[in-house]
XYZ file of C-alpha atoms in Angstrom:
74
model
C 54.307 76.605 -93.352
C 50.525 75.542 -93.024
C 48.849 73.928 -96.045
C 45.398 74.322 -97.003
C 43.386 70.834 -97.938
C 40.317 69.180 -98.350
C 39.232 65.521 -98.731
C 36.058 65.049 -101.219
C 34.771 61.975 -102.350
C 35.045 61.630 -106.132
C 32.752 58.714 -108.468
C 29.914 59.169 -106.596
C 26.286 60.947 -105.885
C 26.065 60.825 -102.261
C 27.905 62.470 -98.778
C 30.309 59.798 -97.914
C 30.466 57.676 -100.572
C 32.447 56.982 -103.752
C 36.765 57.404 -103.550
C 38.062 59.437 -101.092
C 40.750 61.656 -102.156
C 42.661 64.768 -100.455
C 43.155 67.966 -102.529
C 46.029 70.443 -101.888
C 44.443 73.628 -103.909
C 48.134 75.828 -103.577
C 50.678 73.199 -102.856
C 53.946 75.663 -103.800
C 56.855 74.782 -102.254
C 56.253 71.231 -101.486
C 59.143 68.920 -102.733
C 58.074 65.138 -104.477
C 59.339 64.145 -101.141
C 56.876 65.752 -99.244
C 54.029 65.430 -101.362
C 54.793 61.940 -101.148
C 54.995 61.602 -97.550
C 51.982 63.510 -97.067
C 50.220 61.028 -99.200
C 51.603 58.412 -97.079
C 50.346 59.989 -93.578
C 46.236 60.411 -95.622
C 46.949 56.630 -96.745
C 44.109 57.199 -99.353
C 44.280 56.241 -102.906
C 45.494 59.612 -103.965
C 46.501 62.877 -103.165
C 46.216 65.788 -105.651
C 48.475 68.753 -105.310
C 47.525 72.083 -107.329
C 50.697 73.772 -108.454
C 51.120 76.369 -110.955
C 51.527 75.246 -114.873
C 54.720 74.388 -116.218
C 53.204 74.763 -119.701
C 52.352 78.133 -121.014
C 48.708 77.279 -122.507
C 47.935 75.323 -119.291
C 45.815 76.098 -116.878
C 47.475 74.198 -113.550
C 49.839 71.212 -113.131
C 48.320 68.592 -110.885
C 50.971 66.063 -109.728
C 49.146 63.262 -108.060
C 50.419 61.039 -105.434
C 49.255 57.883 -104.172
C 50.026 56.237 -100.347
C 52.178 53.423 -101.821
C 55.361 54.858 -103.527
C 53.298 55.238 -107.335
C 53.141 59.458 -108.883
C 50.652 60.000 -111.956
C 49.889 63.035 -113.354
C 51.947 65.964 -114.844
């Protein structure tokens, strides 16, 4: 199944500048695994993957992965 992503630069004021960073906006039905191999094959600081809450009163759930083996986020 295709996935939808973007890469924005975050920390910054200017095109090309700041932390690069890919986004995932509907990442359903990715495992860990895959989210973390994905980050792996962008090898940028971290990936964010939008996924429905898991918490009632919250808005999304936004499991981040980074291209070494660390996972922050809900």
């Amino acid at each position: 199944m295709p996935y939808r992503f973007y890469t924005v630069d975050v920390f910054t004021d200017r095109l090309f500048g700041g932390n690069p960073l890919a986004v995932f906006p509907d990442a359903q039905g990715l495992s860990g695994e895959q989210m973390q191999q994905i980050a792996r094959e962008f090898n940028l600081s971290e990936t964010v993957f939008v996924l429905p809450p898991e918490h009632p009163a919250h808005t999304r759930h936004l499991p981040t992965r980074c291209a070494t083996s660390c996972e922050t986020g809900g």
